[in-house]
């Protein structure tokens, strides 16, 4: 199957409907081009709030919006459900695998790749089967199932020794996602679940934050990092610094100290969550080989100043999967990169020959620690505590896609603050056939 057109209108194909891909498509709304957005899912996902979906604060619908809905008023844009499989730079075609097992070929004049990254386990064998990452809705729902299930099983066990591993939650990684997830588990245990169990006290849940660095939130200033650590301590999160997670099984997590004599400690823990490290998705390697370029250590693809690939002025790479000037893998880089590429392509279509270089404007970092406590850093501006929490909320509401999602999220947050409840705690099993099977 091939997607071709007799039209001479330039065709821009965008792979990935994350922040970079969506902003590139929107920037081309008024350009004289046809836009086709290819994504393996049907929705744009707001990844910065995945941890709130995983801990029952927000539903999956609150942090995702249908791609077709977001582009419904953009008459020059179409959407294809499928996974990019191969690229032929010579014929300028993209091969896409479809959910029904078929493959379609799409011609392009300009190709924008914004496929993002996936969780990296740094070569630790067998870890992925016991420690889900935090990159997709499936990850968030799997984590929710593990967390809620752990409390339910602990409730039915007869003594504290048997309960302890089920009420121990290990979070690998002390960056923003790890800190936010650890804090939310403690809040879930001490507030939302407080009066709902009869045999256990959910507040006894032990949350281990395991981090290889010498402080949490290393991308923030040392002062904000210290403030975050203080709030984590007050929440009851146990932070272990200077350690690497070197093994995970269904029943325990193993850490190894970075310093001599590299002490190894095993913690009985039935729930381990992985928030440390990312790597390029497989399609990045396919693209690099097709274009004859070398990936960096993380699998990212080096790009020119305008975000095109060297030797291929019609191929652009934006967001986490692009490598340029050590830019961080954050949403704002992807959004600004997508808008920049869209603007350059529109300029070329209009007959322009010059290509403006991409200049990233760093708007700062933000991380949620606990209710009424967040840290925000932008240049010399540093906010924490209640003021930081308000600023964090405004930033995230502004970046959410769709008015309905923004309103729904505000209502959910407000209800949680007023009632200490979390209603989004339903667990799923992945697919109907799995759900029909007996527990193993």
Short mmCIF file of C-alpha atoms in Angstrom, two decimals:
data_model
loop_
_atom_site.label_atom_id
_atom_site.label_comp_id
_atom_site.label_asym_id
_atom_site.label_seq_id
_atom_site.Cartn_x
_atom_site.Cartn_y
_atom_site.Cartn_z
CA UNK A 1 0.00 0.00 0.00
CA UNK A 2 1.35 3.45 -0.90
CA UNK A 3 0.30 6.94 0.07
CA UNK A 4 0.91 9.03 -3.04
CA UNK A 5 -0.70 12.05 -4.61
CA UNK A 6 -0.70 13.62 -8.06
CA UNK A 7 -0.64 17.00 -6.33
CA UNK A 8 2.54 19.01 -6.72
CA UNK A 9 2.05 20.52 -3.28
CA UNK A 10 5.17 19.68 -1.20
CA UNK A 11 4.56 16.84 1.22
CA UNK A 12 5.90 17.08 4.79
CA UNK A 13 5.85 13.78 6.69
CA UNK A 14 6.24 14.01 10.47
CA UNK A 15 7.09 10.85 12.40
CA UNK A 16 5.92 11.14 16.00
CA UNK A 17 3.10 13.19 17.53
CA UNK A 18 4.87 14.12 20.73
CA UNK A 19 5.82 17.68 21.60
CA UNK A 20 8.24 18.10 18.69
CA UNK A 21 6.06 16.54 16.01
CA UNK A 22 2.86 18.26 17.07
CA UNK A 23 4.46 21.72 17.19
CA UNK A 24 6.09 21.19 13.80
CA UNK A 25 2.72 20.26 12.30
CA UNK A 26 0.96 23.25 13.83
CA UNK A 27 3.65 25.66 12.61
CA UNK A 28 2.89 24.49 9.05
CA UNK A 29 -0.83 25.22 9.33
CA UNK A 30 -0.73 28.17 6.92
CA UNK A 31 2.08 26.89 4.70
CA UNK A 32 1.44 25.68 1.16
CA UNK A 33 2.20 22.06 2.05
CA UNK A 34 0.49 18.76 2.76
CA UNK A 35 1.29 17.42 6.22
CA UNK A 36 1.06 13.77 7.24
CA UNK A 37 1.65 12.90 10.89
CA UNK A 38 2.61 9.27 11.53
CA UNK A 39 2.38 7.88 15.06
CA UNK A 40 2.12 4.40 16.55
CA UNK A 41 -0.63 5.64 18.87
CA UNK A 42 -3.75 7.74 18.42
CA UNK A 43 -3.05 10.33 21.10
CA UNK A 44 -0.56 13.02 21.99
CA UNK A 45 0.76 12.25 25.48
CA UNK A 46 1.73 14.83 28.10
CA UNK A 47 4.60 12.84 29.60
CA UNK A 48 5.46 15.26 32.45
CA UNK A 49 2.29 14.18 34.30
CA UNK A 50 2.56 10.43 33.71
CA UNK A 51 3.53 9.87 37.34
CA UNK A 52 0.20 11.40 38.45
CA UNK A 53 -1.65 8.92 36.25
CA UNK A 54 0.44 6.11 37.75
CA UNK A 55 -0.47 7.12 41.31
CA UNK A 56 -4.20 7.59 40.81
CA UNK A 57 -4.38 11.38 40.75
CA UNK A 58 -5.19 11.82 37.05
CA UNK A 59 -6.82 9.57 34.49
CA UNK A 60 -5.08 8.60 31.27
CA UNK A 61 -7.59 10.77 29.41
CA UNK A 62 -6.51 13.85 31.37
CA UNK A 63 -2.95 13.67 30.08
CA UNK A 64 -3.59 12.56 26.51
CA UNK A 65 -5.47 14.10 23.59
CA UNK A 66 -6.44 12.49 20.27
CA UNK A 67 -4.06 13.61 17.54
CA UNK A 68 -6.89 13.96 15.04
CA UNK A 69 -8.81 16.18 17.47
CA UNK A 70 -5.80 18.44 18.02
CA UNK A 71 -5.34 18.83 14.25
CA UNK A 72 -9.04 18.88 13.32
CA UNK A 73 -8.97 22.52 12.18
CA UNK A 74 -5.74 22.16 10.23
CA UNK A 75 -7.07 21.37 6.77
CA UNK A 76 -3.66 20.58 5.28
CA UNK A 77 -2.87 17.91 7.90
CA UNK A 78 -3.67 14.19 7.89
CA UNK A 79 -2.89 11.47 10.42
CA UNK A 80 -1.69 7.90 9.86
CA UNK A 81 -1.74 5.26 12.59
CA UNK A 82 1.39 3.17 12.19
CA UNK A 83 5.00 2.68 13.21
CA UNK A 84 7.81 4.00 11.03
CA UNK A 85 9.90 1.03 9.96
CA UNK A 86 12.32 2.11 7.24
CA UNK A 87 13.49 5.07 5.17
CA UNK A 88 14.79 5.19 1.61
CA UNK A 89 16.61 8.51 1.36
CA UNK A 90 17.21 8.07 -2.37
CA UNK A 91 13.57 7.67 -3.36
CA UNK A 92 12.42 9.78 -0.39
CA UNK A 93 9.96 7.23 0.93
CA UNK A 94 8.99 6.12 4.42
CA UNK A 95 7.80 2.57 5.17
CA UNK A 96 5.18 2.28 7.89
CA UNK A 97 3.94 -0.89 9.61
CA UNK A 98 0.20 -0.82 10.30
CA UNK A 99 -1.68 -2.40 13.23
CA UNK A 100 -3.35 -4.89 10.85
CA UNK A 101 0.04 -6.28 9.81
CA UNK A 102 0.18 -4.46 6.48
CA UNK A 103 2.91 -2.06 5.38
CA UNK A 104 2.37 1.23 3.61
CA UNK A 105 4.84 3.47 1.79
CA UNK A 106 4.63 7.25 2.06
CA UNK A 107 6.43 9.66 -0.28
CA UNK A 108 7.90 12.80 1.27
CA UNK A 109 9.55 16.03 0.21
CA UNK A 110 10.54 16.87 3.78
CA UNK A 111 10.81 14.33 6.60
CA UNK A 112 10.63 15.43 10.23
CA UNK A 113 11.57 12.78 12.79
CA UNK A 114 10.41 13.37 16.36
CA UNK A 115 10.18 9.86 17.78
CA UNK A 116 11.47 10.56 21.29
CA UNK A 117 13.33 8.14 23.55
CA UNK A 118 12.57 5.04 25.57
CA UNK A 119 13.65 3.76 28.98
CA UNK A 120 17.22 2.49 29.19
CA UNK A 121 18.22 -0.19 31.69
CA UNK A 122 21.95 0.30 31.10
CA UNK A 123 22.50 -3.33 30.20
CA UNK A 124 21.08 -4.72 33.47
CA UNK A 125 19.82 -8.14 32.46
CA UNK A 126 16.26 -9.00 33.43
CA UNK A 127 15.53 -5.68 35.12
CA UNK A 128 12.90 -4.51 32.63
CA UNK A 129 10.57 -7.39 33.49
CA UNK A 130 10.40 -6.33 37.14
CA UNK A 131 10.90 -2.55 37.03
CA UNK A 132 8.67 -0.67 34.59
CA UNK A 133 9.85 2.67 33.28
CA UNK A 134 7.87 5.89 32.91
CA UNK A 135 7.58 6.84 29.24
CA UNK A 136 4.18 5.64 28.01
CA UNK A 137 0.58 5.29 29.16
CA UNK A 138 1.13 1.54 29.31
CA UNK A 139 4.01 2.16 31.72
CA UNK A 140 1.84 4.37 33.92
CA UNK A 141 -1.01 1.86 34.05
CA UNK A 142 1.42 -0.99 34.79
CA UNK A 143 2.91 1.02 37.65
CA UNK A 144 -0.56 1.83 38.99
CA UNK A 145 -1.40 -1.87 38.93
CA UNK A 146 1.77 -2.72 40.88
CA UNK A 147 1.31 0.03 43.49
CA UNK A 148 -2.39 -0.50 44.18
CA UNK A 149 -1.97 -4.28 44.03
CA UNK A 150 0.85 -4.15 46.59
CA UNK A 151 -1.39 -2.46 49.18
CA UNK A 152 -4.22 -4.92 48.48
CA UNK A 153 -1.99 -7.97 48.96
CA UNK A 154 -0.40 -6.55 52.10
CA UNK A 155 -3.89 -6.08 53.59
CA UNK A 156 -4.55 -9.84 53.47
CA UNK A 157 -1.22 -11.04 54.92
CA UNK A 158 -1.19 -12.14 58.56
CA UNK A 159 1.98 -10.55 59.97
CA UNK A 160 4.23 -7.54 59.54
CA UNK A 161 7.22 -9.50 58.24
CA UNK A 162 5.23 -10.80 55.31
CA UNK A 163 3.74 -7.37 54.65
CA UNK A 164 7.00 -5.44 54.71
CA UNK A 165 8.24 -6.30 51.18
CA UNK A 166 4.81 -5.51 49.75
CA UNK A 167 4.79 -2.13 51.49
CA UNK A 168 8.30 -1.27 50.27
CA UNK A 169 8.52 0.74 47.04
CA UNK A 170 11.90 1.34 45.42
CA UNK A 171 12.34 4.14 42.90
CA UNK A 172 15.54 4.10 40.85
CA UNK A 173 16.64 7.59 39.83
CA UNK A 174 16.68 10.91 41.68
CA UNK A 175 15.85 13.20 38.77
CA UNK A 176 12.51 15.03 38.49
CA UNK A 177 10.50 11.92 37.54
CA UNK A 178 11.96 9.82 40.36
CA UNK A 179 11.47 12.54 42.96
CA UNK A 180 7.92 13.23 41.81
CA UNK A 181 7.00 9.54 41.76
CA UNK A 182 8.49 8.86 45.21
CA UNK A 183 6.67 11.82 46.69
CA UNK A 184 3.36 10.81 45.13
CA UNK A 185 3.57 7.27 46.47
CA UNK A 186 4.04 8.62 49.98
CA UNK A 187 1.13 11.04 49.52
CA UNK A 188 -1.06 8.24 48.19
CA UNK A 189 -0.20 6.09 51.20
CA UNK A 190 -0.53 8.72 53.92
CA UNK A 191 -3.54 10.66 52.60
CA UNK A 192 -5.71 8.93 49.99
CA UNK A 193 -5.49 5.40 51.44
CA UNK A 194 -5.31 6.38 55.09
CA UNK A 195 -8.80 5.28 56.19
CA UNK A 196 -9.52 2.66 53.55
CA UNK A 197 -7.75 -0.41 54.96
CA UNK A 198 -8.49 -2.38 58.11
CA UNK A 199 -5.46 -4.60 58.70
CA UNK A 200 -2.62 -2.34 57.57
CA UNK A 201 -1.63 1.26 58.03
CA UNK A 202 -0.78 2.44 54.50
CA UNK A 203 1.26 5.23 56.08
CA UNK A 204 3.84 2.60 57.04
CA UNK A 205 4.71 2.20 53.36
CA UNK A 206 8.44 2.54 52.88
CA UNK A 207 9.58 4.48 49.81
CA UNK A 208 13.25 4.15 48.83
CA UNK A 209 14.69 6.72 46.43
CA UNK A 210 17.90 5.25 44.99
CA UNK A 211 20.18 7.67 43.17
CA UNK A 212 23.74 7.46 41.86
CA UNK A 213 24.51 11.16 42.32
CA UNK A 214 25.42 13.08 45.44
CA UNK A 215 22.12 15.00 45.50
CA UNK A 216 18.61 14.67 44.14
CA UNK A 217 17.50 16.85 41.21
CA UNK A 218 21.04 17.35 39.89
CA UNK A 219 19.74 19.54 37.03
CA UNK A 220 18.62 22.14 39.58
CA UNK A 221 20.75 24.46 41.67
CA UNK A 222 22.26 22.99 44.87
CA UNK A 223 20.00 25.23 46.97
CA UNK A 224 16.78 23.98 45.35
CA UNK A 225 18.09 20.45 45.53
CA UNK A 226 18.57 20.83 49.29
CA UNK A 227 15.06 22.22 49.68
CA UNK A 228 13.63 19.31 47.73
CA UNK A 229 15.56 16.87 49.88
CA UNK A 230 14.16 18.47 53.02
CA UNK A 231 10.58 18.01 51.80
CA UNK A 232 11.29 14.41 50.81
CA UNK A 233 12.64 13.77 54.31
CA UNK A 234 9.53 15.30 55.86
CA UNK A 235 7.34 13.12 53.65
CA UNK A 236 9.14 10.04 54.86
CA UNK A 237 10.95 9.15 51.64
CA UNK A 238 14.24 7.35 52.37
CA UNK A 239 16.88 8.74 50.04
CA UNK A 240 20.00 6.69 49.32
CA UNK A 241 22.62 8.62 47.36
CA UNK A 242 25.76 7.40 45.65
CA UNK A 243 24.32 3.99 44.76
CA UNK A 244 23.46 2.25 41.52
CA UNK A 245 20.62 -0.23 41.17
CA UNK A 246 22.43 -3.31 39.90
CA UNK A 247 19.74 -5.95 40.16
CA UNK A 248 15.98 -6.30 40.46
CA UNK A 249 13.87 -9.40 40.97
CA UNK A 250 10.20 -9.86 41.79
CA UNK A 251 11.08 -9.86 45.50
CA UNK A 252 14.02 -7.51 46.00
CA UNK A 253 16.19 -4.72 44.67
CA UNK A 254 19.99 -4.71 44.80
CA UNK A 255 22.13 -1.59 45.08
CA UNK A 256 25.89 -1.21 44.77
CA UNK A 257 27.70 1.77 46.24
CA UNK A 258 29.80 3.81 43.83
CA UNK A 259 32.50 4.40 46.43
CA UNK A 260 34.95 1.79 47.67
CA UNK A 261 34.46 -0.91 48.85
CA UNK A 262 31.32 -0.94 46.61
CA UNK A 263 29.01 -2.25 49.30
CA UNK A 264 26.11 -4.32 47.97
CA UNK A 265 22.76 -4.09 49.77
CA UNK A 266 19.58 -6.04 49.09
CA UNK A 267 16.22 -4.51 50.01
CA UNK A 268 13.14 -6.76 50.13
CA UNK A 269 10.79 -4.86 47.82
CA UNK A 270 7.94 -6.17 45.72
CA UNK A 271 7.66 -2.95 43.70
CA UNK A 272 10.62 -1.37 41.92
CA UNK A 273 10.15 1.50 39.49
CA UNK A 274 12.78 2.72 37.00
CA UNK A 275 13.19 6.42 36.18
CA UNK A 276 16.89 6.59 35.38
CA UNK A 277 18.26 6.71 31.88
CA UNK A 278 16.87 6.82 28.35
CA UNK A 279 18.01 5.56 24.98
CA UNK A 280 16.96 6.09 21.39
CA UNK A 281 14.09 4.04 20.00
CA UNK A 282 15.04 1.45 17.32
CA UNK A 283 13.84 3.65 14.44
CA UNK A 284 16.62 6.14 15.24
CA UNK A 285 19.16 3.46 14.34
CA UNK A 286 17.27 2.64 11.16
CA UNK A 287 17.28 6.31 10.18
CA UNK A 288 20.97 6.76 10.99
CA UNK A 289 21.94 3.80 8.80
CA UNK A 290 19.71 5.00 5.97
CA UNK A 291 21.30 8.45 6.08
CA UNK A 292 24.86 7.26 6.65
CA UNK A 293 25.41 9.08 9.95
CA UNK A 294 26.73 7.89 13.31
CA UNK A 295 24.62 8.00 16.46
CA UNK A 296 26.04 9.27 19.74
CA UNK A 297 26.35 7.10 22.87
CA UNK A 298 22.68 7.49 23.72
CA UNK A 299 21.61 6.67 20.17
CA UNK A 300 20.78 10.27 19.29
CA UNK A 301 21.30 11.56 15.77
CA UNK A 302 23.62 14.55 15.25
CA UNK A 303 22.04 17.48 13.44
CA UNK A 304 23.16 20.69 11.81
CA UNK A 305 22.47 24.16 13.21
CA UNK A 306 19.03 24.23 11.54
CA UNK A 307 18.24 20.71 12.92
CA UNK A 308 18.57 18.99 9.54
CA UNK A 309 20.83 15.96 9.13
CA UNK A 310 24.21 16.55 7.48
CA UNK A 311 24.08 15.69 3.80
CA UNK A 312 20.28 15.42 3.88
CA UNK A 313 18.76 18.90 3.87
CA UNK A 314 15.27 17.43 3.50
CA UNK A 315 15.45 15.35 6.71
CA UNK A 316 15.06 16.95 10.13
CA UNK A 317 15.39 15.50 13.62
CA UNK A 318 13.90 17.27 16.63
CA UNK A 319 13.40 16.65 20.33
CA UNK A 320 15.07 14.07 22.55
CA UNK A 321 16.42 11.99 19.66
CA UNK A 322 18.45 14.85 18.16
CA UNK A 323 21.98 15.65 19.31
CA UNK A 324 23.10 19.27 19.18
CA UNK A 325 24.95 21.53 21.65
CA UNK A 326 24.23 19.19 24.58
CA UNK A 327 20.62 20.34 24.69
CA UNK A 328 18.64 18.62 27.48
CA UNK A 329 15.98 16.05 26.70
CA UNK A 330 13.06 18.10 27.99
CA UNK A 331 9.68 18.98 26.52
CA UNK A 332 10.54 22.62 25.86
CA UNK A 333 13.49 21.69 23.63
CA UNK A 334 11.17 19.49 21.55
CA UNK A 335 8.46 22.14 21.32
CA UNK A 336 10.84 24.91 20.30
CA UNK A 337 12.66 22.58 17.90
CA UNK A 338 9.41 21.52 16.26
CA UNK A 339 8.30 25.10 15.77
CA UNK A 340 11.72 26.03 14.37
CA UNK A 341 11.74 23.22 11.81
CA UNK A 342 8.19 24.05 10.77
CA UNK A 343 9.19 27.67 10.24
CA UNK A 344 12.29 26.76 8.20
CA UNK A 345 10.31 24.38 5.97
CA UNK A 346 7.62 27.04 5.42
CA UNK A 347 10.36 29.54 4.52
CA UNK A 348 11.88 27.11 2.00
CA UNK A 349 8.49 26.41 0.44
CA UNK A 350 8.03 30.16 -0.01
CA UNK A 351 11.26 30.28 -2.00
CA UNK A 352 13.72 31.12 0.75
CA UNK A 353 17.24 29.76 0.50
CA UNK A 354 18.73 30.74 3.86
CA UNK A 355 18.15 28.55 6.92
CA UNK A 356 18.04 30.15 10.33
CA UNK A 357 19.94 28.26 13.06
CA UNK A 358 17.99 26.87 15.97
CA UNK A 359 18.41 28.89 19.14
CA UNK A 360 17.00 27.32 22.29
CA UNK A 361 15.53 29.61 24.88
CA UNK A 362 15.91 27.94 28.26
CA UNK A 363 12.72 28.58 30.22
CA UNK A 364 13.96 26.59 33.22
CA UNK A 365 13.05 23.44 35.16
CA UNK A 366 10.18 22.53 37.43
CA UNK A 367 9.57 19.56 39.70
CA UNK A 368 6.68 18.66 42.02
CA UNK A 369 7.78 17.37 45.43
CA UNK A 370 4.53 17.21 47.40
CA UNK A 371 1.29 19.12 47.74
CA UNK A 372 2.07 22.79 48.26
CA UNK A 373 5.74 22.09 47.58
CA UNK A 374 7.50 22.32 44.22
CA UNK A 375 10.73 23.78 42.89
CA UNK A 376 10.99 25.99 39.83
CA UNK A 377 14.17 27.41 38.35
CA UNK A 378 14.46 29.79 35.41
CA UNK A 379 17.71 31.68 35.05
CA UNK A 380 18.32 33.49 38.31
CA UNK A 381 14.72 32.97 39.42
CA UNK A 382 14.34 30.23 42.00
CA UNK A 383 11.02 29.33 43.54
CA UNK A 384 10.15 26.68 46.08
CA UNK A 385 7.48 25.81 48.62
CA UNK A 386 3.96 27.12 48.06
CA UNK A 387 4.98 29.77 45.51
CA UNK A 388 6.92 27.16 43.54
CA UNK A 389 3.94 24.82 43.70
CA UNK A 390 1.59 27.46 42.25
CA UNK A 391 4.09 28.30 39.51
CA UNK A 392 4.54 24.59 38.72
CA UNK A 393 0.77 24.18 38.36
CA UNK A 394 0.40 27.18 36.06
CA UNK A 395 3.25 25.96 33.84
CA UNK A 396 1.83 22.46 33.47
CA UNK A 397 -1.73 23.61 32.83
CA UNK A 398 -0.46 25.98 30.15
CA UNK A 399 1.43 23.21 28.35
CA UNK A 400 -1.38 20.62 28.47
CA UNK A 401 -2.96 20.07 25.05
CA UNK A 402 -6.63 20.96 24.82
CA UNK A 403 -8.96 23.15 26.90
CA UNK A 404 -10.90 20.13 28.15
CA UNK A 405 -7.76 18.49 29.54
CA UNK A 406 -6.73 21.71 31.25
CA UNK A 407 -10.13 22.17 32.90
CA UNK A 408 -10.39 18.52 33.90
CA UNK A 409 -6.95 18.52 35.44
CA UNK A 410 -7.67 21.64 37.50
CA UNK A 411 -10.92 20.08 38.76
CA UNK A 412 -9.13 16.83 39.66
CA UNK A 413 -6.36 18.65 41.49
CA UNK A 414 -8.90 20.75 43.37
CA UNK A 415 -10.98 17.74 44.40
CA UNK A 416 -7.89 15.94 45.63
CA UNK A 417 -6.79 18.91 47.72
CA UNK A 418 -10.24 19.27 49.29
CA UNK A 419 -10.95 15.59 49.96
CA UNK A 420 -7.53 13.87 50.05
CA UNK A 421 -9.03 11.23 47.75
CA UNK A 422 -7.77 9.73 44.51
CA UNK A 423 -10.46 8.21 42.35
CA UNK A 424 -8.35 7.16 39.35
CA UNK A 425 -7.19 3.87 40.85
CA UNK A 426 -8.72 1.30 38.51
CA UNK A 427 -6.20 -1.34 37.43
CA UNK A 428 -6.05 -2.96 34.01
CA UNK A 429 -4.34 -6.07 32.67
CA UNK A 430 -3.22 -4.94 29.23
CA UNK A 431 -5.76 -6.74 27.05
CA UNK A 432 -9.02 -8.73 27.43
CA UNK A 433 -7.35 -12.11 26.98
CA UNK A 434 -4.87 -11.46 29.77
CA UNK A 435 -7.68 -10.13 31.97
CA UNK A 436 -9.63 -13.38 31.47
CA UNK A 437 -6.77 -15.54 32.65
CA UNK A 438 -6.60 -16.76 36.27
CA UNK A 439 -4.01 -15.15 38.52
CA UNK A 440 -0.71 -16.94 38.24
#
